[in-house]
Amino acid sequence: MPGTHNSDHSPAGGRITAVRGGIVDVAFSSDPPAINRLLYAGDLAMQVAGVVGEGVLRCIALGSARGLALGARVVDSGAPITVPVGDAVLGRMLDMFGRPLDGLPPPQGEARRPIHAAPPRLSDRVLRAEVLETGIKAIDLLSPIERGGKTGLFGGAGVGKTVLLSELIHNTVEHHHGVSLFCGIGERSREAEELWREMGEAGVRDQMVMLFAQMNEPPGTRFLVGNSALTMAEYFRDTRGQDVLVLIDNIFRFVQAGSELSGLLGRMPSRVGYQPTLATELAALEERIASTRSGAITSIQAVYVPADDFTDPAAAHIFSHLSASVVLSRKRASEGLYPAVDPLASSSVMLTPGVVGQRHYDIARGVRRTLAEYEDLRDIIAMLGIEELSAHDRAVVARARRLERFLTQPFFTVGAAAGTRGRLVEIEETLEGCETILSQTAFDHPEGAYYMIGGLSDLTRKAA
């Protein structure tokens, strides 16, 4: 069982020579363990991170190092960190080691696998030009998610990343024919408990695995929990041949944990104080998320953007790995336009005529063009008023304001708090609604009627 160890069968032993926060130096007189090996100092698990000198290893503590004494004995487990995989983990809430957080007995898996693994070879990968329909209008229209690809939900604090991720879980897990895996990296325990309860109420928990490393846990645990999650996902993909949906909240906390560890390990900081190994560490995790001949891992990741600065090195590096980017705008959130998806900044490699079809592509371009024209007219309207605009420009503004409101949507996950009933809108209904608005110059309904509805068929019901 991870976290406990019997020294009788340990192949080698060492002594603690230094303790600095979550970093422990261990000296071995002979046969020092390899990098990524799991060591134990009493009940404290540690992972070998590097070599300091002859026989002296620098290790990451995977628990509280408080109470560790210099000279204390350290034993080598003889293996890297492993986690249980297979059916035993379905429907469970686990920590980085695969230990239960749900009060149930430990999962008795048919197998355990090391959490560190190489990504699939290029020759084993396959490209699937398929779209994963989410039922969320703004995403399906402007930034369609690639099945077997990586999608990022970008935004600063409080713009709705976790709510949108919860809605994506609700909408896709129910219709997803495969296994879903949620990985919480450095998030609040309140959110973990709420998600666990919501998934149980939605009846989708049995085909789902949840792994958490909370905000208050050591940086080593937060840094490695993503590897544990991907190890479980890879088992379902490679051994079972299943499609896996991996949801990560929040990938920026993985970068943050790596930055903390880098400082503790004594590495010189790079740009904006990030670790010099940022690109390598992120790539080692992201490249494991791929489609192979066996199955596909589709990943949706929430990405916190520090101070809403999209040039931040962490945000820029994460951008480079994604096939779709859903950018959340603080300005739209302040106007009450939820989900606060920025239609001009969000993008997807799937939005091409060859993948989504010419009609979808043309409508998405028409929506973007109309909203971009409205953005250019905002300053003139603010200074001179809408009456000073030409008839053509006034029609553009009327269409754009209705499109903005039509792309809002009531969510299932916040329905009880908002007093609304969630709506799942099929892509065809979204396309018809946007096409109708783009073709009109005069409107029967005020722009407020388009706010928080599903398809345009809801307009008549709302008016009634």
Coordinates of C-alpha atoms in Angstrom, one line a residue:
M1 CA 0.0 0.0 0.0
P2 CA 1.5 3.4 -0.9
G3 CA 2.4 5.6 2.0
T4 CA 3.5 2.6 4.2
H5 CA 6.6 0.5 3.8
N6 CA 8.2 -2.6 5.4
S7 CA 12.0 -2.2 5.5
D8 CA 12.6 -5.9 5.7
H9 CA 12.5 -6.4 2.0
S10 CA 14.1 -3.1 0.9
P11 CA 17.1 -3.6 -1.3
A12 CA 19.0 -0.5 -0.2
G13 CA 19.1 2.1 2.5
G14 CA 20.3 5.7 3.0
R15 CA 20.4 8.6 5.5
I16 CA 18.8 12.1 5.3
T17 CA 21.5 14.8 5.1
A18 CA 19.3 17.9 4.5
V19 CA 15.6 19.0 4.5
R20 CA 14.4 22.1 2.8
G21 CA 10.7 22.5 2.6
G22 CA 9.4 19.7 0.4
I23 CA 12.9 18.7 -0.8
V24 CA 15.0 16.1 1.0
D25 CA 18.7 15.1 0.3
V26 CA 19.5 11.5 1.0
A27 CA 23.0 10.0 1.0
F28 CA 23.5 6.3 0.0
S29 CA 26.8 4.6 0.8
S30 CA 26.4 2.2 -2.2
D31 CA 24.0 1.4 -5.1
P32 CA 22.0 4.7 -5.1
P33 CA 18.5 4.4 -6.6
A34 CA 17.7 5.7 -10.1
I35 CA 15.7 8.9 -11.0
N36 CA 11.9 8.6 -10.3
R37 CA 12.4 5.7 -7.8
L38 CA 10.1 5.7 -4.8
L39 CA 11.8 6.0 -1.4
Y40 CA 10.4 6.0 2.1
A41 CA 11.5 7.8 5.3
G42 CA 9.2 6.1 7.8
D43 CA 5.7 6.6 6.3
L44 CA 6.7 9.6 4.1
A45 CA 6.9 8.7 0.4
M46 CA 9.6 10.5 -1.7
Q47 CA 10.5 10.4 -5.3
V48 CA 14.2 10.8 -6.5
A49 CA 14.4 14.0 -8.6
G50 CA 18.2 14.4 -9.2
V51 CA 21.8 13.7 -8.2
V52 CA 23.6 16.3 -6.0
G53 CA 26.9 14.5 -5.6
E54 CA 28.5 11.1 -5.3
G55 CA 25.8 8.9 -3.7
V56 CA 23.7 11.9 -2.7
L57 CA 20.2 12.2 -4.2
R58 CA 17.8 15.1 -4.1
C59 CA 14.2 13.9 -3.5
I60 CA 10.7 15.4 -3.7
A61 CA 8.6 14.8 -0.5
L62 CA 5.1 13.6 -1.4
G63 CA 3.7 14.5 2.0
S64 CA 4.5 16.8 4.9
A65 CA 8.2 16.7 5.7
R66 CA 7.6 18.1 9.2
G67 CA 9.3 16.0 11.9
L68 CA 11.9 14.5 9.6
A69 CA 15.3 14.3 11.4
L70 CA 18.8 14.5 9.9
G71 CA 20.4 11.1 9.8
A72 CA 17.0 9.3 9.7
R73 CA 17.0 6.1 7.7
V74 CA 15.6 6.1 4.2
V75 CA 14.7 2.8 2.4
D76 CA 14.4 2.2 -1.4
S77 CA 11.1 0.6 -2.5
G78 CA 12.9 -0.9 -5.5
A79 CA 10.3 0.5 -8.0
P80 CA 8.8 3.8 -9.2
I81 CA 5.4 5.1 -8.0
T82 CA 2.5 2.9 -9.3
V83 CA -1.3 3.3 -9.3
P84 CA -4.1 0.8 -9.7
V85 CA -5.7 0.7 -13.1
G86 CA -8.8 -1.0 -14.7
D87 CA -12.4 -1.5 -13.6
A88 CA -11.5 -1.2 -9.9
V89 CA -10.9 2.5 -10.1
L90 CA -14.2 3.3 -11.9
G91 CA -16.7 5.3 -9.7
R92 CA -14.0 6.2 -7.2
M93 CA -12.4 9.4 -5.8
L94 CA -8.7 8.8 -5.4
D95 CA -5.4 10.6 -4.6
M96 CA -2.1 10.6 -6.5
F97 CA -1.2 7.1 -5.2
G98 CA -4.6 5.7 -6.0
R99 CA -5.6 5.7 -2.3
P100 CA -9.3 6.3 -1.6
L101 CA -10.7 9.8 -0.7
D102 CA -14.3 8.6 -0.8
G103 CA -14.3 6.6 2.5
L104 CA -14.5 3.3 0.7
P105 CA -11.9 0.4 0.8
P106 CA -8.8 0.7 -1.4
P107 CA -9.4 -0.3 -5.1
Q108 CA -8.2 -3.9 -5.6
G109 CA -7.1 -3.4 -9.3
E110 CA -6.1 -6.3 -11.5
A111 CA -2.9 -4.4 -12.2
R112 CA -0.7 -1.5 -11.2
R113 CA 1.2 0.6 -13.5
P114 CA 4.2 3.1 -13.1
I115 CA 3.0 6.7 -13.4
H116 CA 5.9 7.7 -15.6
A117 CA 5.6 6.6 -19.2
A118 CA 6.8 7.7 -22.6
P119 CA 4.2 9.2 -25.0
P120 CA 3.0 7.0 -27.9
R121 CA 5.4 6.8 -30.9
L122 CA 4.6 8.9 -33.9
S123 CA 4.1 5.8 -36.0
D124 CA 1.4 4.6 -33.5
R125 CA -0.6 7.8 -33.6
V126 CA -3.7 8.4 -35.7
L127 CA -5.5 11.6 -36.7
R128 CA -9.2 11.6 -36.4
A129 CA -11.0 14.6 -38.0
E130 CA -14.1 14.2 -35.7
V131 CA -15.9 16.8 -33.7
L132 CA -17.0 16.1 -30.1
E133 CA -20.5 17.8 -29.8
T134 CA -20.9 19.5 -26.4
G135 CA -24.4 21.0 -26.7
I136 CA -23.0 24.5 -25.8
K137 CA -23.8 26.9 -28.6
A138 CA -20.8 29.2 -28.4
I139 CA -18.3 26.3 -28.3
D140 CA -19.9 24.0 -31.0
L141 CA -20.2 27.0 -33.4
L142 CA -17.0 28.9 -33.0
S143 CA -14.5 26.5 -31.4
P144 CA -15.5 22.9 -32.0
I145 CA -13.7 20.4 -29.9
E146 CA -11.6 17.7 -31.6
R147 CA -12.3 14.1 -30.6
G148 CA -8.9 12.8 -29.6
G149 CA -7.5 16.3 -29.3
K150 CA -6.7 18.8 -26.5
T151 CA -8.9 21.8 -25.8
G152 CA -8.1 24.6 -23.4
L153 CA -10.5 26.8 -21.4
F154 CA -8.6 30.0 -20.9
G155 CA -9.5 32.7 -18.5
G156 CA -8.5 34.7 -15.4
A157 CA -9.9 34.3 -11.9
G158 CA -13.7 34.3 -11.6
V159 CA -14.8 34.2 -15.3
G160 CA -16.4 30.8 -15.2
K161 CA -13.8 28.2 -16.2
T162 CA -14.8 25.6 -13.6
V163 CA -18.5 26.1 -14.2
L164 CA -18.0 25.7 -18.0
L165 CA -15.9 22.6 -17.3
S166 CA -18.6 21.1 -15.0
E167 CA -21.2 21.8 -17.8
L168 CA -19.0 20.1 -20.4
I169 CA -18.7 17.1 -18.0
H170 CA -22.5 17.0 -17.6
N171 CA -23.2 17.2 -21.3
T172 CA -20.4 15.0 -22.7
V173 CA -20.0 12.2 -20.0
E174 CA -23.7 11.2 -20.4
H175 CA -23.3 10.7 -24.2
H176 CA -19.7 9.7 -24.2
H177 CA -19.3 6.0 -25.0
G178 CA -16.2 5.3 -23.0
V179 CA -14.5 6.2 -19.7
S180 CA -14.2 9.7 -18.2
L181 CA -11.5 10.8 -15.9
F182 CA -11.4 14.0 -13.9
C183 CA -8.1 15.3 -12.6
G184 CA -8.2 18.1 -10.0
I185 CA -4.7 19.8 -9.7
G186 CA -4.4 22.3 -6.9
E187 CA -8.1 23.1 -6.8
R188 CA -10.4 23.9 -3.8
S189 CA -11.8 21.0 -1.8
R190 CA -15.2 22.6 -2.0
E191 CA -15.2 22.2 -5.8
A192 CA -14.1 18.5 -5.5
E193 CA -16.9 17.7 -3.1
E194 CA -19.5 19.5 -5.3
L195 CA -18.4 17.7 -8.4
W196 CA -18.5 14.3 -6.7
R197 CA -22.0 15.0 -5.6
E198 CA -23.2 16.4 -9.0
M199 CA -21.8 13.4 -10.9
G200 CA -23.6 11.0 -8.5
E201 CA -26.9 12.9 -9.0
A202 CA -26.4 12.8 -12.8
G203 CA -25.9 9.1 -12.6
V204 CA -22.6 9.1 -14.5
R205 CA -20.2 8.4 -11.7
D206 CA -19.9 4.7 -12.4
Q207 CA -18.1 5.3 -15.7
M208 CA -15.9 8.0 -14.2
V209 CA -12.6 8.2 -12.2
M210 CA -11.8 11.3 -10.1
L211 CA -8.2 12.1 -8.9
F212 CA -7.4 15.0 -6.7
A213 CA -4.4 16.8 -5.3
Q214 CA -5.8 19.8 -3.4
M215 CA -4.4 23.3 -2.9
N216 CA -3.0 22.5 0.6
E217 CA -1.0 19.5 -0.5
P218 CA 2.8 19.6 -1.2
P219 CA 3.9 20.7 -4.6
G220 CA 5.3 17.2 -5.4
T221 CA 1.8 15.7 -5.1
R222 CA 0.2 18.5 -7.2
F223 CA 3.0 18.0 -9.8
L224 CA 2.6 14.3 -10.2
V225 CA -1.2 13.7 -9.9
G226 CA -1.5 14.5 -13.7
N227 CA 0.8 11.6 -14.4
S228 CA -1.3 9.3 -12.3
A229 CA -4.4 10.3 -14.1
L230 CA -2.9 9.8 -17.6
T231 CA -1.6 6.3 -16.5
M232 CA -5.1 5.2 -15.7
A233 CA -6.4 6.8 -19.0
E234 CA -3.7 5.0 -21.0
Y235 CA -4.7 1.7 -19.6
F236 CA -8.3 2.1 -20.8
R237 CA -7.0 3.3 -24.2
D238 CA -4.2 0.8 -24.9
T239 CA -5.3 -2.3 -23.1
R240 CA -9.1 -2.0 -23.3
G241 CA -9.3 -0.2 -26.6
Q242 CA -11.7 2.4 -25.2
D243 CA -12.1 6.2 -25.8
V244 CA -11.2 8.2 -22.7
L245 CA -12.3 11.8 -21.9
V246 CA -9.8 13.4 -19.6
L247 CA -10.8 16.7 -17.8
I248 CA -8.1 18.7 -16.0
D249 CA -8.8 21.5 -13.6
N250 CA -6.4 23.4 -13.6
I251 CA -3.4 22.7 -15.8
F252 CA -1.8 26.1 -14.7
R253 CA -1.6 24.6 -11.2
F254 CA 0.6 21.9 -12.6
V255 CA 3.0 24.6 -14.0
Q256 CA 2.8 26.4 -10.6
A257 CA 3.7 23.2 -8.7
G258 CA 6.6 22.7 -11.1
S259 CA 7.8 26.2 -10.4
E260 CA 7.6 25.7 -6.6
L261 CA 9.7 22.5 -6.9
S262 CA 12.2 24.1 -9.3
G263 CA 12.9 26.8 -6.7
L264 CA 13.2 24.3 -3.9
L265 CA 15.6 22.2 -6.1
G266 CA 17.8 25.2 -6.5
R267 CA 17.3 25.8 -10.2
M268 CA 17.8 29.4 -11.6
P269 CA 14.4 30.9 -12.4
S270 CA 13.6 31.7 -16.1
R271 CA 11.4 34.4 -17.6
V272 CA 8.8 35.9 -15.2
G273 CA 10.1 33.6 -12.5
Y274 CA 9.0 30.3 -14.1
Q275 CA 11.1 27.2 -14.0
P276 CA 13.7 26.8 -16.8
T277 CA 12.2 23.3 -17.5
L278 CA 8.7 24.7 -18.1
A279 CA 8.4 23.6 -21.8
T280 CA 9.9 20.2 -21.2
E281 CA 7.7 19.3 -18.2
L282 CA 4.6 20.5 -19.9
A283 CA 5.4 18.6 -23.1
A284 CA 6.1 15.4 -21.1
L285 CA 2.5 15.5 -19.7
E286 CA 0.7 16.9 -22.8
E287 CA 2.3 14.5 -25.3
R288 CA 0.9 11.5 -23.5
I289 CA -2.6 12.7 -24.5
A290 CA -3.0 11.3 -28.0
S291 CA -5.1 9.1 -30.3
T292 CA -3.6 5.7 -31.2
R293 CA -4.9 2.8 -33.2
S294 CA -6.3 1.3 -30.0
G295 CA -8.4 4.3 -28.9
A296 CA -8.4 8.1 -28.3
I297 CA -7.8 10.3 -25.3
T298 CA -9.7 13.5 -25.6
S299 CA -8.7 16.2 -23.1
I300 CA -10.4 19.4 -21.9
Q301 CA -8.3 21.5 -19.7
A302 CA -9.1 24.6 -17.7
V303 CA -6.2 27.1 -17.9
Y304 CA -5.9 30.0 -15.4
V305 CA -4.4 33.0 -17.1
P306 CA -2.4 35.2 -14.5
A307 CA -3.7 38.8 -14.5
D308 CA -5.6 38.0 -17.8
D309 CA -2.2 38.3 -19.6
F310 CA -2.2 35.8 -22.5
T311 CA 1.5 36.5 -23.2
D312 CA 2.4 34.9 -19.9
P313 CA 4.9 32.1 -20.6
A314 CA 2.7 29.4 -18.9
A315 CA -0.4 30.4 -21.1
A316 CA 1.7 30.7 -24.2
H317 CA 3.3 27.2 -23.8
I318 CA -0.1 25.6 -23.0
F319 CA -1.6 27.3 -26.1
S320 CA 1.0 25.5 -28.4
H321 CA -0.2 22.0 -27.4
L322 CA -3.9 22.6 -28.1
S323 CA -6.2 21.9 -31.1
A324 CA -8.9 24.2 -29.8
S325 CA -8.8 27.2 -27.5
V326 CA -11.9 28.6 -25.7
V327 CA -11.1 32.0 -24.4
L328 CA -13.3 33.4 -21.6
S329 CA -13.6 37.2 -21.5
R330 CA -13.9 39.2 -18.3
K331 CA -15.7 42.0 -20.2
R332 CA -18.4 39.6 -21.4
A333 CA -18.7 38.1 -17.9
S334 CA -19.2 41.6 -16.5
E335 CA -22.1 42.1 -19.0
G336 CA -23.7 38.9 -17.8
L337 CA -23.1 37.1 -21.2
Y338 CA -22.5 33.6 -19.9
P339 CA -20.8 31.4 -20.9
A340 CA -18.3 34.3 -21.4
V341 CA -16.7 32.9 -24.5
D342 CA -14.8 35.5 -26.5
P343 CA -15.9 34.8 -30.1
L344 CA -13.0 36.7 -31.7
A345 CA -10.2 35.2 -29.6
S346 CA -11.4 31.5 -29.5
S347 CA -10.3 29.2 -32.2
S348 CA -10.1 25.6 -33.3
V349 CA -8.3 23.6 -36.0
M350 CA -11.6 21.8 -36.6
L351 CA -13.3 24.9 -37.9
T352 CA -12.6 24.2 -41.6
P353 CA -15.0 23.3 -44.4
G354 CA -13.4 19.9 -44.8
V355 CA -14.2 18.9 -41.2
V356 CA -17.4 20.8 -40.1
G357 CA -18.8 21.4 -43.6
Q358 CA -19.1 24.6 -45.8
R359 CA -22.4 25.8 -44.2
H360 CA -21.1 25.6 -40.6
Y361 CA -17.8 27.3 -41.7
D362 CA -19.7 30.2 -43.5
I363 CA -22.1 30.8 -40.6
A364 CA -19.2 30.9 -38.0
R365 CA -17.3 33.4 -40.2
G366 CA -20.5 35.4 -40.6
V367 CA -21.0 35.6 -36.8
R368 CA -17.4 36.5 -36.2
R369 CA -17.5 39.2 -39.0
T370 CA -20.7 40.7 -37.6
L371 CA -19.4 40.8 -34.0
A372 CA -16.0 42.2 -35.1
E373 CA -17.8 45.1 -37.0
Y374 CA -19.9 45.8 -33.9
E375 CA -16.7 45.9 -31.8
D376 CA -15.3 48.6 -34.2
L377 CA -18.5 50.6 -33.9
R378 CA -18.6 50.6 -30.1
D379 CA -16.5 53.7 -29.7
I380 CA -18.6 55.7 -32.1
I381 CA -21.8 54.6 -30.4
A382 CA -20.4 55.5 -27.0
M383 CA -19.4 59.0 -28.2
L384 CA -22.2 60.0 -30.7
G385 CA -25.0 57.5 -30.0
I386 CA -26.5 54.8 -32.3
E387 CA -28.6 57.4 -34.1
E388 CA -25.6 58.8 -35.9
L389 CA -24.8 55.5 -37.6
S390 CA -25.9 54.7 -41.1
A391 CA -28.8 52.3 -41.7
H392 CA -26.4 49.5 -42.7
D393 CA -24.4 50.0 -39.5
R394 CA -27.5 50.1 -37.3
A395 CA -28.6 46.8 -38.8
V396 CA -25.1 45.3 -38.1
V397 CA -25.4 46.4 -34.4
A398 CA -29.0 45.0 -34.1
R399 CA -27.8 41.6 -35.5
A400 CA -24.6 41.6 -33.4
R401 CA -26.4 42.4 -30.1
R402 CA -28.9 39.6 -30.8
L403 CA -26.1 37.1 -31.7
E404 CA -24.3 38.0 -28.4
R405 CA -27.4 37.2 -26.4
F406 CA -28.3 34.1 -28.5
L407 CA -24.9 32.6 -27.7
T408 CA -25.7 32.7 -24.0
Q409 CA -27.2 29.6 -22.5
P410 CA -28.7 28.4 -19.2
F411 CA -26.5 25.7 -17.7
F412 CA -27.6 22.5 -15.9
T413 CA -24.9 22.7 -13.3
V414 CA -25.9 26.2 -12.0
G415 CA -29.7 25.8 -12.8
A416 CA -30.7 25.4 -9.1
A417 CA -28.7 28.5 -8.0
A418 CA -29.8 30.6 -11.0
G419 CA -33.5 29.5 -10.9
T420 CA -33.3 28.3 -14.5
R421 CA -33.4 25.0 -16.3
G422 CA -30.3 24.0 -18.3
R423 CA -30.5 23.6 -22.1
L424 CA -28.5 21.3 -24.3
V425 CA -28.6 22.6 -27.9
E426 CA -27.8 20.5 -30.9
I427 CA -25.4 22.0 -33.4
E428 CA -28.0 22.0 -36.2
E429 CA -30.3 24.2 -34.0
T430 CA -27.4 26.5 -33.3
L431 CA -26.6 26.9 -37.0
E432 CA -30.3 27.6 -37.9
G433 CA -30.6 30.2 -35.2
C434 CA -27.4 32.1 -36.2
E435 CA -28.3 31.8 -39.9
T436 CA -31.7 33.3 -39.3
I437 CA -30.3 36.2 -37.2
L438 CA -27.6 37.0 -39.8
S439 CA -30.2 37.1 -42.7
Q440 CA -32.5 39.5 -40.9
T441 CA -32.6 43.3 -41.1
A442 CA -35.7 43.8 -39.0
F443 CA -36.6 41.9 -35.9
D444 CA -40.0 41.0 -34.3
H445 CA -38.5 40.4 -30.8
P446 CA -36.4 42.8 -28.6
E447 CA -32.8 41.8 -28.1
G448 CA -33.5 40.8 -24.5
A449 CA -35.7 38.0 -25.7
Y450 CA -32.7 36.2 -27.2
Y451 CA -30.9 36.1 -23.8
M452 CA -30.5 32.7 -22.1
I453 CA -32.6 30.6 -24.5
G454 CA -31.8 27.4 -26.3
G455 CA -32.8 27.5 -30.0
L456 CA -34.8 30.2 -31.7
S457 CA -37.9 28.1 -31.1
D458 CA -37.7 29.2 -27.5
L459 CA -38.4 32.9 -28.6
T460 CA -42.1 32.3 -29.2
R461 CA -42.4 30.5 -25.9
K462 CA -40.6 33.2 -24.1
A463 CA -42.7 35.9 -25.7
A464 CA -45.9 34.1 -24.8

